[in-house]
XYZ file of C-alpha atoms in Angstrom:
330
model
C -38.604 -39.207 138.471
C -36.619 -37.754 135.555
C -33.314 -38.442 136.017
C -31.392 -40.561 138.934
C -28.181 -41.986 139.641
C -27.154 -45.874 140.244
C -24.772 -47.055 142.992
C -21.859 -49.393 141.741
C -22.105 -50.880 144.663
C -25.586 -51.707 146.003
C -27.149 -50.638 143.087
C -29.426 -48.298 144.537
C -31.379 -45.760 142.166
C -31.087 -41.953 143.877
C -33.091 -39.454 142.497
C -31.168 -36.144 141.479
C -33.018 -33.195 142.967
C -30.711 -30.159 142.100
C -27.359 -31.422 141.979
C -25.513 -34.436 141.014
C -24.300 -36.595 144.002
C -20.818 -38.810 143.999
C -21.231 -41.166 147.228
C -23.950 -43.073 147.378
C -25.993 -42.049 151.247
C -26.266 -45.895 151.774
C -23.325 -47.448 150.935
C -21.182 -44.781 150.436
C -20.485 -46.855 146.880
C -19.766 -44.485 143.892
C -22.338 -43.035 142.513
C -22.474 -43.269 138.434
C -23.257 -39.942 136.273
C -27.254 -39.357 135.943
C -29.503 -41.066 133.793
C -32.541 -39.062 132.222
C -35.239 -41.501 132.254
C -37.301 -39.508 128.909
C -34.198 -40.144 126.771
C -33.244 -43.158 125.340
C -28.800 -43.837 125.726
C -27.081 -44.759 123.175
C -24.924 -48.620 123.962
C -21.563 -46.295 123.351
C -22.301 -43.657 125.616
C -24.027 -45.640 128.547
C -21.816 -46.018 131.651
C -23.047 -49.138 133.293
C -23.862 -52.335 131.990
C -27.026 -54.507 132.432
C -26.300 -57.476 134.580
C -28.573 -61.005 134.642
C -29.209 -62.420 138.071
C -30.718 -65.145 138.895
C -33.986 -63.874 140.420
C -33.861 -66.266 143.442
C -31.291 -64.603 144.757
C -31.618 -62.452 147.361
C -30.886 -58.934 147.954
C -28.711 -59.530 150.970
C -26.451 -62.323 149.163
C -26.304 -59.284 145.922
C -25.070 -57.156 148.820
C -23.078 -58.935 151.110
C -19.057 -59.893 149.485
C -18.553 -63.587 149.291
C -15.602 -65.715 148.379
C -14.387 -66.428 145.252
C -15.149 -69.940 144.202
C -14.401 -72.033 141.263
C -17.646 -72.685 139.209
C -18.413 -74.137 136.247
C -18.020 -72.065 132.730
C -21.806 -70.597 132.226
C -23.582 -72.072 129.561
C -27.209 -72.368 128.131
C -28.515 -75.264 126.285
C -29.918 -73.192 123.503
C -29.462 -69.707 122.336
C -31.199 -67.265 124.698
C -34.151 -65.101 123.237
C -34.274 -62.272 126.013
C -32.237 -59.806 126.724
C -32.712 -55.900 125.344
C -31.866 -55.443 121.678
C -30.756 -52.030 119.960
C -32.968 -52.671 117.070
C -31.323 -50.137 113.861
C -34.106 -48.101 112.191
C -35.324 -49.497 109.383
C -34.394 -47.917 105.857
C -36.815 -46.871 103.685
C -35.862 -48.541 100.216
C -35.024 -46.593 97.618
C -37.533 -46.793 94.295
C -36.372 -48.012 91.251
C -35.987 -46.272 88.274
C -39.211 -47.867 86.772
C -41.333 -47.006 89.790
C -40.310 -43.749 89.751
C -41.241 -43.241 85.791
C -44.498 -45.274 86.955
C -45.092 -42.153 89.948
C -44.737 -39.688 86.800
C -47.748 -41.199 84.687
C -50.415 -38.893 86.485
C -48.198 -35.717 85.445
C -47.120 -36.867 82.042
C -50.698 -37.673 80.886
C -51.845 -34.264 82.343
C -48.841 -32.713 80.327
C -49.790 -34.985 76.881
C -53.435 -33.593 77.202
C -51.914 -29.488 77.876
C -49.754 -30.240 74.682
C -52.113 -31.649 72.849
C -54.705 -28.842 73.953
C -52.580 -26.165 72.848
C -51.922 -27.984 69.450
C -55.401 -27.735 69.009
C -55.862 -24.527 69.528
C -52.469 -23.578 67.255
C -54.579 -25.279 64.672
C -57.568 -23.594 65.244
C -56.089 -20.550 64.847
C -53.897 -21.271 61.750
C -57.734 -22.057 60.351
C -58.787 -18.464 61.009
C -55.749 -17.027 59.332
C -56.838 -18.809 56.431
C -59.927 -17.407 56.514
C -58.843 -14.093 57.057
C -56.376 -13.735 54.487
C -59.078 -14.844 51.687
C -59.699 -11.109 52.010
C -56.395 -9.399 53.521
C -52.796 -9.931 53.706
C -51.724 -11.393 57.119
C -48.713 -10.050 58.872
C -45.497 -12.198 58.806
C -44.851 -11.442 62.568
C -48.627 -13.039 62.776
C -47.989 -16.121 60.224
C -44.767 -16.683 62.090
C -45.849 -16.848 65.318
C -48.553 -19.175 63.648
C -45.894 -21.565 62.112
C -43.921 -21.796 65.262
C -46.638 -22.799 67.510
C -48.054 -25.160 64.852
C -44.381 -26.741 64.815
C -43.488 -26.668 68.237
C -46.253 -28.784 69.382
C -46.201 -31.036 66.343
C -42.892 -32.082 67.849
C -43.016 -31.692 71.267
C -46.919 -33.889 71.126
C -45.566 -37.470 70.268
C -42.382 -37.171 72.561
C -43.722 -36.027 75.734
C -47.354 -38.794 74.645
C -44.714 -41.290 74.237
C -43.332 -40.474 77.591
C -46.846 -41.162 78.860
C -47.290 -43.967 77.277
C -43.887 -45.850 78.642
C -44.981 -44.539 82.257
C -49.219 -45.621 82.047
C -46.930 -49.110 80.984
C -45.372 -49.230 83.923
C -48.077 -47.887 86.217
C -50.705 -50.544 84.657
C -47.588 -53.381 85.951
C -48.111 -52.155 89.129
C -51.608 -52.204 89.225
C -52.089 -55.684 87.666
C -49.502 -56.905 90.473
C -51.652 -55.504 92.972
C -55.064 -56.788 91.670
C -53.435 -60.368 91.405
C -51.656 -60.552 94.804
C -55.320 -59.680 96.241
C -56.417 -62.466 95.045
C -53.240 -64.571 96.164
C -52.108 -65.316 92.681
C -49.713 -63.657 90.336
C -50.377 -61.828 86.887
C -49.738 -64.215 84.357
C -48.438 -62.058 81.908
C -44.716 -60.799 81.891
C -44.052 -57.062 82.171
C -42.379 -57.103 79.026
C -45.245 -58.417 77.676
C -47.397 -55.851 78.822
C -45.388 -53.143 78.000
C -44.868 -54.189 74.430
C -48.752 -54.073 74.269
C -48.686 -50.418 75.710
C -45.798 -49.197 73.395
C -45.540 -50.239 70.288
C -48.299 -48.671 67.827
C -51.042 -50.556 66.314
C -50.703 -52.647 69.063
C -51.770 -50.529 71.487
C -55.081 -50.496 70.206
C -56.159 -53.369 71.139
C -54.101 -54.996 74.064
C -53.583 -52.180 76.902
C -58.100 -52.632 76.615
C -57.892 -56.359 77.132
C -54.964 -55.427 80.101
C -57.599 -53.736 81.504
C -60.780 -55.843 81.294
C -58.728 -58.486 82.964
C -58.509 -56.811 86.176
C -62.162 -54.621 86.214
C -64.454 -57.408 85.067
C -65.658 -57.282 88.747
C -65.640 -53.705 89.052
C -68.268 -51.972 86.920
C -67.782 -48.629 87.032
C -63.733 -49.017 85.913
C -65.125 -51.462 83.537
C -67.818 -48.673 81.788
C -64.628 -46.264 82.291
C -62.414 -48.820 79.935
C -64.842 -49.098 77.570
C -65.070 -45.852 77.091
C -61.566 -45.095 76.914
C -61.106 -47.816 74.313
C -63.675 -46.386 72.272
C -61.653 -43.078 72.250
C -58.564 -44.137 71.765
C -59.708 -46.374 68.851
C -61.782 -43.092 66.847
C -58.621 -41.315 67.807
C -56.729 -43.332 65.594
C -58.943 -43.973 63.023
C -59.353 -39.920 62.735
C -55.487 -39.644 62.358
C -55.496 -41.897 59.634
C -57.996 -40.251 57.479
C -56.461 -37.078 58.176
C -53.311 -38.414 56.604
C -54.892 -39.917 53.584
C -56.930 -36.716 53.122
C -53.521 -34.208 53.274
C -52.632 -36.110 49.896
C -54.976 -34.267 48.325
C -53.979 -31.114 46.477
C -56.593 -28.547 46.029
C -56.708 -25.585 48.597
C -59.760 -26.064 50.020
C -58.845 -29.758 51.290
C -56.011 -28.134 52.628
C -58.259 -26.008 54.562
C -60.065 -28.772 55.648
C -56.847 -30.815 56.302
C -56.003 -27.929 58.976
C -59.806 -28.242 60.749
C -59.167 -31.630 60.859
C -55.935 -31.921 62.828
C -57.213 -29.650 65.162
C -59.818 -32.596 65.760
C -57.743 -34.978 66.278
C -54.926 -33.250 68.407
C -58.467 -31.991 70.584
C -59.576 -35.885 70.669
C -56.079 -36.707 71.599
C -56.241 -34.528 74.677
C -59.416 -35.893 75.632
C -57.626 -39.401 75.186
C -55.282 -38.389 77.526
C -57.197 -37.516 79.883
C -59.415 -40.669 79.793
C -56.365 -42.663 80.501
C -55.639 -40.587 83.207
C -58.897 -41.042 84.902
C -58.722 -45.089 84.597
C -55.496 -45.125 86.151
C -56.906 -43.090 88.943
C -59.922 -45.361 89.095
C -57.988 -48.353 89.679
C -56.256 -46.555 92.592
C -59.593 -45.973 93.867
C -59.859 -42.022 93.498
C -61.161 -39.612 90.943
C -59.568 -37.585 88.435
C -58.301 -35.097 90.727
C -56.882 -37.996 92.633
C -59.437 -37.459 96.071
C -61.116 -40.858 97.232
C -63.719 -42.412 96.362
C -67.031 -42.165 98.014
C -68.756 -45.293 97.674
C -72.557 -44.787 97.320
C -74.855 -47.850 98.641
C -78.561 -47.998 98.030
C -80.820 -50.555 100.853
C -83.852 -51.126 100.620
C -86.589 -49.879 103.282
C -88.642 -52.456 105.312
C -90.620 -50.202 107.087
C -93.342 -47.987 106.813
C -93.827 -44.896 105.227
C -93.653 -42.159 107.173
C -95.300 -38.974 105.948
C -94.709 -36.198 108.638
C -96.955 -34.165 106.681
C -100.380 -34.939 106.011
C -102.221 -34.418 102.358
C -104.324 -31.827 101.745
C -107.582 -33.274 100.960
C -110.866 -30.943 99.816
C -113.917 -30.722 102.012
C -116.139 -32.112 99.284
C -113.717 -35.385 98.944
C -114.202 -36.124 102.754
C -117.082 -38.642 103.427
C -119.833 -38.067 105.884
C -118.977 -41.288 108.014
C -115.587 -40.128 108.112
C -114.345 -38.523 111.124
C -113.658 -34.497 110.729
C -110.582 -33.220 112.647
C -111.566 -29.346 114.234
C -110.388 -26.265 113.201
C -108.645 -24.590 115.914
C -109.561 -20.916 116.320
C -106.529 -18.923 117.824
């Protein structure tokens, strides 16, 4: 039955076939305007009301008109918990502003380690003009286009790594949350703590490791992953500093050499950046490329070998006492 009609006054249910009805065939009560069974009615636009009886009342004493008498107010002793409730749908809650920079961290890491890439390479190339012009002049178009690409991602590196960094911050809050409330306890360090530890330089190489460890000491692959990472991150900066100390020097060729050597270290730095991505992802549970993990378990077999094929043996290693299975002729 998909749609019917109800009687006002014996509250009979009529199917509707092809057209609507307005007397009811029993009662001739007045029929109400169909109700489609498939679609749920609003409260506002219903046009009948639901009505509680008292179920050991009969059907004949719903039907048949009685007096009016003077009862007693209704009342229940405690708060009823029946009855049919127009739950609203439930909102989805906005994100905050720091989960949403904590949802960018993938991207921004993936955009530090493109930056950081193409630094390298503007390096690398700036090394090659210097080797070509020990011979030959080089164009200016050519030493231009040189200058600007070594500039451009001098300055755009650190904004868009320290970008990164305030986001891997906020993601690694999220994640140490998580970790704890699995455990039914809560991280014991503050998020401002943990975020000054991501931040500030220096700092960073040393704490965000220890962050780390703290949640994947029962976990050895992430564990191998952060050691790894800290190992980069560490060289990383220890490059960058002897690259600075080494650009004081003033002959050409250590110039030279100063240029080789940035390219390192913006090349490391990608590499850094990508490391950082792929421990984040770890303790999500996925790969770099963000697919799940597939968890590989090793048993160990209890029962026999079973070698479908036999071993070829030589005639002359068979024994005479030991049985000799026939050739078959075809």
């Amino acid at each position: 039955m998909a749609a019917y009609q109800i009687c006002v006054r014996c509250e009979s249910r009529w199917p509707v076939s092809y057209q609507a009805r307005q007397w009811c065939p029993s009662c001739r009560g007045l029929l109400l305007s169909p109700v489609d069974t498939h679609v749920a009615v609003p409260p506002n636009r219903r046009n009948f009301r639901w009505v509680v009886r008292s179920p050991q009342s009969s059907s004949a004493e719903r039907t048949a008109p009685r007096a009016a008498q003077p009862t007693a107010t209704p009342a229940y002793d405690e708060i009823p918990r029946w009855g049919l409730l127009d739950r609203p749908r439930p909102h989805a809650e906005e994100p905050t502003r720091a989960e949403t920079l904590a949802g960018l961290a993938p991207t921004l890491l993936v955009g530090t380690a493109v930056v950081f890439g193409l630094a390298a390479v503007a390096e690398l190339a700036r090394y090659v003009l210097l080797l070509v012009n020990r011979t030959r002049l080089i164009e200016p178009i050519v030493l231009a286009l040189s200058d600007s690409a070594v500039w451009a991602t001098q300055i755009v590196g650190p904004l868009v790594a320290l970008a990164a960094a305030v986001a891997s911050g906020l993601r690694l809050i999220e994640v140490r949350r998580r970790v704890f409330a699995e455990h039914d306890t809560s991280d014991p360090r503050s998020p401002g703590s943990l975020l000054f530890g991501v931040v500030v330089p220096g700092v960073n190489l040393a704490l965000p490791g220890v962050f780390l460890t703290e949640i994947a000491y029962d976990r050895p692959r992430l564990l191998r992953a952060v050691r790894i990472w800290w190992v980069l991150i560490v060289s990383n900066a220890v490059l960058f500093v002897f690259v600075l100390f080494w650009r004081q020097r003033d002959s050409l060729q250590a110039r030279a050499d100063a240029v080789l050597l940035t390219a390192v270290v913006a090349g490391l730095a990608a590499v850094v950046a990508l490391a950082t991505l792929y421990v984040l992802r770890l303790c999500d549970g996925a790969d770099l490329q963000g697919r799940p993990l597939q968890q590989r378990r090793f048993t160990t077999a209890t029962g026999p070998v079973y070698a479908p094929i036999a071993e070829i043996v030589p005639a002359s290693a068979v024994r005479d006492d030991e049985p000799r299975i026939p050739a078959v002729t075809p």
